[in-house]
């Protein structure tokens, strides 16, 4: 997809005389020489690693009653050492796909080892502690080997840890454990930046969004929903600031921060719609939702397709909702649309003025 766009852009630039045909050909050849982002071999290697790791965990779960304890512990520890030494050798030879698969097996085997030792010797502790320790070991492995594959494992372990907490406590805040979900998400994002495993960042952002949604179930108050909407839009606007440091950070972080901060704002607006069902407050909320969608398109719509389509969907759904629920006559609907249009036009005018100002400051 990107190659097709690049080829069309190069042809357009050649036609306008901005670059020569030789330069365009060299640029396209350089892109073609890069390693493909998708490799069937890598995918199959990752699937094989997951299956082998699952086999290890199932064998551990069987408890091996006929095998002496020391033999069982020695076998799982030997497996861990073998796969990590083999992974180091593969990395030294440049076989990153095989090394990633071995590291995934090693990270999963650590969880099996923890469970096995606790199972055999009846050590005190619970599932939550096991998940914390497993995540910590995966984090150390990802740092030592700078492995994006292990970062993905750590991301899934953070989800599993939060799932264990929800299974045990549901909608109750118990001690410090609820804070571990956002802490794990932040650690995963740091690992992503360290290893370059960009796709794994979505696991962390989705965990944060899920954790915030869970917070609402604890209180179910308008203040919480309003905090989501205002905080999400504030974070979203922050991603669009032209300050050099912020702009540089956003470029390195990709499109995810803008999309997920806007998603939090949209979730907050949705929760507000659940709390506010009628009256003038609903009309104000509807207009604010439309303005937020227009602002999102104005700030990130050009370069961030995910934000653009989420804003389109939010705008369209809100218009249909307001038309079907809040007014009962054609004249009332027309008045609502007129007022909404004027507000959106005002927001668009303000955004255009800000864009021109930022553009002048950038040229200066």
Short mmCIF file of C-alpha atoms in Angstrom, two decimals:
data_model
loop_
_atom_site.label_atom_id
_atom_site.label_comp_id
_atom_site.label_asym_id
_atom_site.label_seq_id
_atom_site.Cartn_x
_atom_site.Cartn_y
_atom_site.Cartn_z
CA UNK A 1 0.00 0.00 0.00
CA UNK A 2 2.67 2.49 1.01
CA UNK A 3 4.84 1.49 -1.95
CA UNK A 4 1.99 2.29 -4.34
CA UNK A 5 1.55 5.75 -2.81
CA UNK A 6 5.29 6.34 -2.89
CA UNK A 7 5.46 5.36 -6.56
CA UNK A 8 2.59 7.71 -7.43
CA UNK A 9 4.17 10.58 -5.49
CA UNK A 10 7.53 10.05 -7.18
CA UNK A 11 5.87 10.05 -10.59
CA UNK A 12 4.05 13.28 -9.70
CA UNK A 13 7.27 14.94 -8.52
CA UNK A 14 9.08 13.85 -11.66
CA UNK A 15 6.26 15.29 -13.78
CA UNK A 16 6.54 18.63 -11.95
CA UNK A 17 10.29 18.68 -12.39
CA UNK A 18 11.02 18.56 -8.68
CA UNK A 19 13.26 15.50 -9.01
CA UNK A 20 14.80 13.60 -11.90
CA UNK A 21 13.80 10.16 -13.10
CA UNK A 22 17.10 8.69 -11.96
CA UNK A 23 16.59 10.07 -8.45
CA UNK A 24 13.04 8.73 -8.35
CA UNK A 25 14.24 5.32 -9.47
CA UNK A 26 17.01 5.33 -6.87
CA UNK A 27 14.56 6.26 -4.09
CA UNK A 28 12.16 3.49 -5.10
CA UNK A 29 15.01 0.98 -5.34
CA UNK A 30 16.22 1.97 -1.87
CA UNK A 31 12.73 1.36 -0.46
CA UNK A 32 12.51 -2.02 -2.18
CA UNK A 33 15.86 -3.02 -0.67
CA UNK A 34 14.59 -2.62 2.88
CA UNK A 35 13.54 -5.73 4.82
CA UNK A 36 9.84 -6.38 4.45
CA UNK A 37 7.74 -5.46 7.48
CA UNK A 38 5.75 -8.66 6.94
CA UNK A 39 7.49 -12.00 6.62
CA UNK A 40 5.61 -15.29 6.44
CA UNK A 41 8.66 -17.07 7.85
CA UNK A 42 8.75 -14.77 10.89
CA UNK A 43 5.04 -15.24 11.48
CA UNK A 44 5.31 -19.03 11.27
CA UNK A 45 8.34 -18.97 13.58
CA UNK A 46 6.38 -16.93 16.14
CA UNK A 47 3.42 -19.31 15.90
CA UNK A 48 5.73 -22.29 16.37
CA UNK A 49 7.26 -20.65 19.44
CA UNK A 50 3.82 -20.02 20.94
CA UNK A 51 2.77 -23.64 20.33
CA UNK A 52 5.97 -25.02 21.85
CA UNK A 53 5.63 -22.70 24.84
CA UNK A 54 2.02 -23.84 25.31
CA UNK A 55 3.25 -27.44 25.23
CA UNK A 56 5.73 -26.65 28.00
CA UNK A 57 3.05 -25.02 30.15
CA UNK A 58 0.67 -27.94 29.67
CA UNK A 59 3.35 -30.42 30.64
CA UNK A 60 4.02 -28.38 33.78
CA UNK A 61 0.30 -28.29 34.53
CA UNK A 62 0.18 -32.08 34.37
CA UNK A 63 2.37 -32.06 37.50
CA UNK A 64 4.48 -35.08 36.33
CA UNK A 65 3.60 -37.03 39.48
CA UNK A 66 5.73 -40.00 38.44
CA UNK A 67 8.89 -37.89 38.06
CA UNK A 68 10.95 -36.84 41.14
CA UNK A 69 10.78 -33.18 42.14
CA UNK A 70 14.44 -32.40 41.56
CA UNK A 71 14.28 -33.92 38.09
CA UNK A 72 11.26 -31.79 37.22
CA UNK A 73 12.87 -28.58 38.47
CA UNK A 74 16.16 -29.45 36.77
CA UNK A 75 14.37 -30.14 33.47
CA UNK A 76 12.53 -26.81 33.36
CA UNK A 77 15.64 -24.85 34.43
CA UNK A 78 17.74 -26.65 31.83
CA UNK A 79 15.18 -25.77 29.17
CA UNK A 80 15.30 -22.11 30.17
CA UNK A 81 19.10 -22.01 29.98
CA UNK A 82 19.21 -23.89 26.67
CA UNK A 83 16.74 -21.64 24.87
CA UNK A 84 18.41 -18.43 26.09
CA UNK A 85 21.91 -19.61 25.20
CA UNK A 86 20.64 -20.74 21.81
CA UNK A 87 18.91 -17.37 21.35
CA UNK A 88 22.17 -15.55 22.09
CA UNK A 89 23.98 -17.69 19.54
CA UNK A 90 21.29 -17.04 16.93
CA UNK A 91 21.49 -13.30 17.52
CA UNK A 92 25.26 -13.43 17.09
CA UNK A 93 24.72 -15.14 13.72
CA UNK A 94 22.05 -12.61 12.67
CA UNK A 95 19.18 -15.13 12.77
CA UNK A 96 16.79 -12.76 14.53
CA UNK A 97 13.61 -14.70 13.69
CA UNK A 98 14.87 -17.91 15.27
CA UNK A 99 16.24 -15.99 18.24
CA UNK A 100 12.88 -14.28 18.78
CA UNK A 101 11.11 -17.62 18.76
CA UNK A 102 13.51 -19.07 21.30
CA UNK A 103 13.17 -16.04 23.55
CA UNK A 104 9.38 -16.38 23.47
CA UNK A 105 9.74 -20.01 24.57
CA UNK A 106 12.13 -18.91 27.31
CA UNK A 107 9.80 -16.18 28.59
CA UNK A 108 6.85 -18.58 28.68
CA UNK A 109 8.98 -21.26 30.34
CA UNK A 110 9.73 -18.89 33.21
CA UNK A 111 6.02 -18.82 33.99
CA UNK A 112 5.95 -22.60 33.90
CA UNK A 113 8.93 -22.77 36.24
CA UNK A 114 7.30 -20.42 38.74
CA UNK A 115 4.08 -22.42 38.70
CA UNK A 116 5.92 -25.73 38.94
CA UNK A 117 7.96 -24.73 41.99
CA UNK A 118 4.93 -23.29 43.75
CA UNK A 119 2.89 -26.36 42.85
CA UNK A 120 5.42 -28.89 44.12
CA UNK A 121 6.49 -27.18 47.32
CA UNK A 122 3.12 -25.57 48.18
CA UNK A 123 4.65 -22.12 48.46
CA UNK A 124 2.45 -19.35 49.78
CA UNK A 125 1.25 -16.77 47.30
CA UNK A 126 -1.48 -16.24 44.75
CA UNK A 127 -1.99 -15.92 41.00
CA UNK A 128 -1.53 -12.17 41.13
CA UNK A 129 1.97 -12.44 42.58
CA UNK A 130 2.88 -15.05 39.97
CA UNK A 131 1.77 -12.70 37.18
CA UNK A 132 3.83 -9.82 38.62
CA UNK A 133 6.94 -11.99 38.84
CA UNK A 134 6.38 -13.40 35.36
CA UNK A 135 5.99 -9.91 33.89
CA UNK A 136 9.15 -8.73 35.69
CA UNK A 137 11.18 -11.64 34.28
CA UNK A 138 9.87 -11.01 30.77
CA UNK A 139 10.81 -7.33 31.14
CA UNK A 140 14.36 -8.22 32.15
CA UNK A 141 14.65 -10.64 29.23
CA UNK A 142 13.38 -8.00 26.79
CA UNK A 143 15.98 -5.53 28.07
CA UNK A 144 18.91 -7.96 28.05
CA UNK A 145 18.20 -9.27 24.53
CA UNK A 146 16.52 -6.11 23.22
CA UNK A 147 13.79 -8.36 21.89
CA UNK A 148 10.58 -6.99 20.46
CA UNK A 149 9.02 -10.46 20.58
CA UNK A 150 9.47 -10.63 24.35
CA UNK A 151 7.98 -7.13 24.64
CA UNK A 152 4.85 -8.54 23.01
CA UNK A 153 4.86 -11.36 25.57
CA UNK A 154 5.22 -8.78 28.36
CA UNK A 155 2.31 -6.81 26.90
CA UNK A 156 0.05 -9.85 26.95
CA UNK A 157 1.21 -10.70 30.46
CA UNK A 158 0.17 -7.22 31.61
CA UNK A 159 -3.30 -7.92 30.22
CA UNK A 160 -3.35 -11.33 31.90
CA UNK A 161 -2.36 -9.79 35.21
CA UNK A 162 -5.20 -7.27 35.02
CA UNK A 163 -7.60 -10.06 34.03
CA UNK A 164 -6.57 -12.06 37.11
CA UNK A 165 -7.30 -9.06 39.31
CA UNK A 166 -10.72 -8.54 37.71
CA UNK A 167 -11.55 -12.22 38.14
CA UNK A 168 -10.72 -12.08 41.82
CA UNK A 169 -12.07 -8.65 42.78
CA UNK A 170 -14.30 -7.44 39.90
CA UNK A 171 -15.49 -3.90 40.72
CA UNK A 172 -13.60 -3.45 43.98
CA UNK A 173 -10.44 -1.42 44.57
CA UNK A 174 -8.21 -3.57 46.78
CA UNK A 175 -4.88 -2.20 47.99
CA UNK A 176 -2.17 -1.21 45.51
CA UNK A 177 -2.91 -3.92 42.93
CA UNK A 178 -5.17 -1.77 40.70
CA UNK A 179 -2.28 0.61 40.07
CA UNK A 180 -0.22 -2.21 38.58
CA UNK A 181 -2.13 -2.17 35.29
CA UNK A 182 -1.11 1.40 34.32
CA UNK A 183 2.38 0.82 35.72
CA UNK A 184 2.79 -2.25 33.51
CA UNK A 185 1.46 -0.27 30.55
CA UNK A 186 4.06 2.45 31.09
CA UNK A 187 6.81 -0.17 31.40
CA UNK A 188 5.63 -1.78 28.15
CA UNK A 189 5.72 1.59 26.35
CA UNK A 190 9.27 2.15 27.64
CA UNK A 191 10.25 -1.31 26.36
CA UNK A 192 8.71 -0.47 22.98
CA UNK A 193 10.83 2.65 22.69
CA UNK A 194 13.93 0.70 23.77
CA UNK A 195 13.46 -2.27 21.45
CA UNK A 196 11.65 -0.63 18.54
CA UNK A 197 8.70 -3.07 18.71
CA UNK A 198 6.24 -0.41 17.56
CA UNK A 199 3.18 -2.63 17.17
CA UNK A 200 3.43 -3.76 20.78
CA UNK A 201 2.63 -0.23 21.94
CA UNK A 202 -1.06 -0.86 21.15
CA UNK A 203 -1.19 -3.49 23.89
CA UNK A 204 -0.14 -0.87 26.42
CA UNK A 205 -2.50 1.84 25.16
CA UNK A 206 -5.46 -0.54 25.04
CA UNK A 207 -4.68 -1.67 28.58
CA UNK A 208 -4.76 1.97 29.73
CA UNK A 209 -8.07 2.55 27.96
CA UNK A 210 -9.53 -0.62 29.47
CA UNK A 211 -8.29 0.36 32.92
CA UNK A 212 -9.95 3.77 32.61
CA UNK A 213 -13.21 2.14 31.52
CA UNK A 214 -12.97 -0.12 34.59
CA UNK A 215 -12.53 2.96 36.80
CA UNK A 216 -15.88 4.24 35.60
CA UNK A 217 -17.55 0.99 36.68
CA UNK A 218 -16.29 1.67 40.21
CA UNK A 219 -18.02 5.03 40.54
CA UNK A 220 -20.40 5.56 37.56
CA UNK A 221 -20.58 9.31 38.16
CA UNK A 222 -20.86 12.25 35.76
CA UNK A 223 -17.66 13.72 37.21
CA UNK A 224 -15.65 10.67 36.13
CA UNK A 225 -17.09 10.71 32.61
CA UNK A 226 -16.44 14.45 32.38
CA UNK A 227 -12.84 13.91 33.51
CA UNK A 228 -12.37 11.34 30.72
CA UNK A 229 -13.77 13.75 28.11
CA UNK A 230 -11.82 16.81 29.24
CA UNK A 231 -8.61 14.91 30.03
CA UNK A 232 -8.73 13.01 26.74
CA UNK A 233 -9.24 16.17 24.68
CA UNK A 234 -6.50 17.98 26.62
CA UNK A 235 -4.05 15.14 25.94
CA UNK A 236 -5.18 15.05 22.31
CA UNK A 237 -4.61 18.79 21.89
CA UNK A 238 -1.19 18.40 23.54
CA UNK A 239 -0.14 15.93 20.82
CA UNK A 240 -0.80 18.62 18.19
CA UNK A 241 1.27 21.40 19.77
CA UNK A 242 4.05 22.67 17.46
CA UNK A 243 6.59 22.91 20.30
CA UNK A 244 9.83 21.31 19.02
CA UNK A 245 10.22 18.87 21.92
CA UNK A 246 6.58 17.79 21.86
CA UNK A 247 6.55 17.50 18.07
CA UNK A 248 9.72 15.41 18.12
CA UNK A 249 8.31 13.12 20.80
CA UNK A 250 5.05 12.68 18.88
CA UNK A 251 6.92 11.81 15.67
CA UNK A 252 8.88 9.13 17.47
CA UNK A 253 5.75 7.77 19.17
CA UNK A 254 3.78 7.52 15.93
CA UNK A 255 0.04 8.04 15.50
CA UNK A 256 -1.01 6.05 18.58
CA UNK A 257 -0.95 8.80 21.29
CA UNK A 258 -3.26 11.08 19.31
CA UNK A 259 -5.71 8.29 18.47
CA UNK A 260 -5.93 6.77 21.94
CA UNK A 261 -6.21 10.12 23.73
CA UNK A 262 -9.07 11.05 21.39
CA UNK A 263 -10.59 7.61 21.97
CA UNK A 264 -10.60 8.28 25.74
CA UNK A 265 -12.34 11.60 25.08
CA UNK A 266 -14.96 9.89 22.90
CA UNK A 267 -15.54 7.26 25.59
CA UNK A 268 -16.01 10.06 28.12
CA UNK A 269 -18.53 11.77 25.84
CA UNK A 270 -20.35 8.47 25.37
CA UNK A 271 -20.56 7.96 29.13
CA UNK A 272 -21.87 11.51 29.51
CA UNK A 273 -24.60 10.68 27.00
CA UNK A 274 -25.55 7.71 29.18
CA UNK A 275 -25.77 9.97 32.25
CA UNK A 276 -27.52 12.89 30.49
CA UNK A 277 -30.60 11.82 28.58
CA UNK A 278 -32.66 14.98 28.13
CA UNK A 279 -32.90 18.73 28.56
CA UNK A 280 -30.67 21.59 27.60
CA UNK A 281 -27.61 19.80 28.99
CA UNK A 282 -28.02 17.11 26.34
CA UNK A 283 -28.09 19.74 23.59
CA UNK A 284 -24.93 21.35 24.96
CA UNK A 285 -23.29 17.94 25.21
CA UNK A 286 -24.26 17.14 21.62
CA UNK A 287 -22.80 20.39 20.31
CA UNK A 288 -19.62 19.82 22.35
CA UNK A 289 -19.31 16.32 20.86
CA UNK A 290 -19.67 17.68 17.32
CA UNK A 291 -17.11 20.38 18.05
CA UNK A 292 -14.69 17.80 19.46
CA UNK A 293 -15.01 15.72 16.28
CA UNK A 294 -14.36 18.74 14.06
CA UNK A 295 -11.40 19.78 16.20
CA UNK A 296 -9.94 16.26 15.95
CA UNK A 297 -10.22 16.35 12.14
CA UNK A 298 -8.67 19.81 12.02
CA UNK A 299 -5.69 18.93 14.21
CA UNK A 300 -4.85 15.38 13.10
CA UNK A 301 -7.25 14.48 10.30
CA UNK A 302 -4.78 15.03 7.50
CA UNK A 303 -1.99 12.79 8.77
CA UNK A 304 -3.76 10.35 11.10
CA UNK A 305 -6.30 8.14 9.38
CA UNK A 306 -7.41 6.43 12.60
CA UNK A 307 -8.27 9.78 14.22
CA UNK A 308 -10.00 10.94 11.05
CA UNK A 309 -12.31 7.95 10.79
CA UNK A 310 -13.07 7.94 14.51
CA UNK A 311 -13.98 11.63 14.27
CA UNK A 312 -16.16 10.99 11.20
CA UNK A 313 -17.98 8.21 13.02
CA UNK A 314 -18.43 10.29 16.16
CA UNK A 315 -19.81 13.23 14.18
CA UNK A 316 -22.24 11.11 12.15
CA UNK A 317 -23.53 9.08 15.12
CA UNK A 318 -24.01 12.21 17.21
CA UNK A 319 -25.99 13.97 14.49
CA UNK A 320 -28.27 10.96 14.05
CA UNK A 321 -28.70 10.60 17.80
CA UNK A 322 -29.62 14.24 18.32
CA UNK A 323 -32.02 14.19 15.40
CA UNK A 324 -33.84 11.07 16.62
CA UNK A 325 -33.88 11.62 20.38
CA UNK A 326 -33.77 15.26 21.40
CA UNK A 327 -36.28 16.95 19.10
CA UNK A 328 -39.74 15.97 18.00
CA UNK A 329 -40.43 18.19 15.02
CA UNK A 330 -38.84 19.07 11.69
CA UNK A 331 -38.56 22.71 12.75
CA UNK A 332 -36.83 21.72 15.97
CA UNK A 333 -34.41 19.47 14.09
CA UNK A 334 -33.66 22.27 11.64
CA UNK A 335 -32.95 24.68 14.49
CA UNK A 336 -30.65 22.18 16.16
CA UNK A 337 -28.70 21.56 12.96
CA UNK A 338 -28.47 25.33 12.34
CA UNK A 339 -27.09 25.97 15.82
CA UNK A 340 -24.69 23.03 15.56
CA UNK A 341 -23.49 24.22 12.16
CA UNK A 342 -22.76 27.69 13.51
CA UNK A 343 -20.80 26.29 16.44
CA UNK A 344 -18.80 23.94 14.21
CA UNK A 345 -18.10 26.80 11.80
CA UNK A 346 -16.82 28.88 14.72
CA UNK A 347 -14.53 26.04 15.82
CA UNK A 348 -13.26 25.64 12.25
CA UNK A 349 -12.54 29.37 12.03
CA UNK A 350 -10.57 29.29 15.29
CA UNK A 351 -8.58 26.27 14.11
CA UNK A 352 -7.75 27.97 10.80
CA UNK A 353 -6.52 31.06 12.67
CA UNK A 354 -4.36 28.88 14.93
CA UNK A 355 -2.94 26.97 11.95
CA UNK A 356 -1.97 30.23 10.25
CA UNK A 357 -0.37 31.52 13.42
CA UNK A 358 1.61 28.31 13.96
CA UNK A 359 2.69 28.38 10.31
CA UNK A 360 3.98 31.97 10.64
CA UNK A 361 5.86 31.09 13.83
CA UNK A 362 7.44 28.05 12.14
CA UNK A 363 8.66 30.14 9.20
CA UNK A 364 10.05 32.79 11.55
#
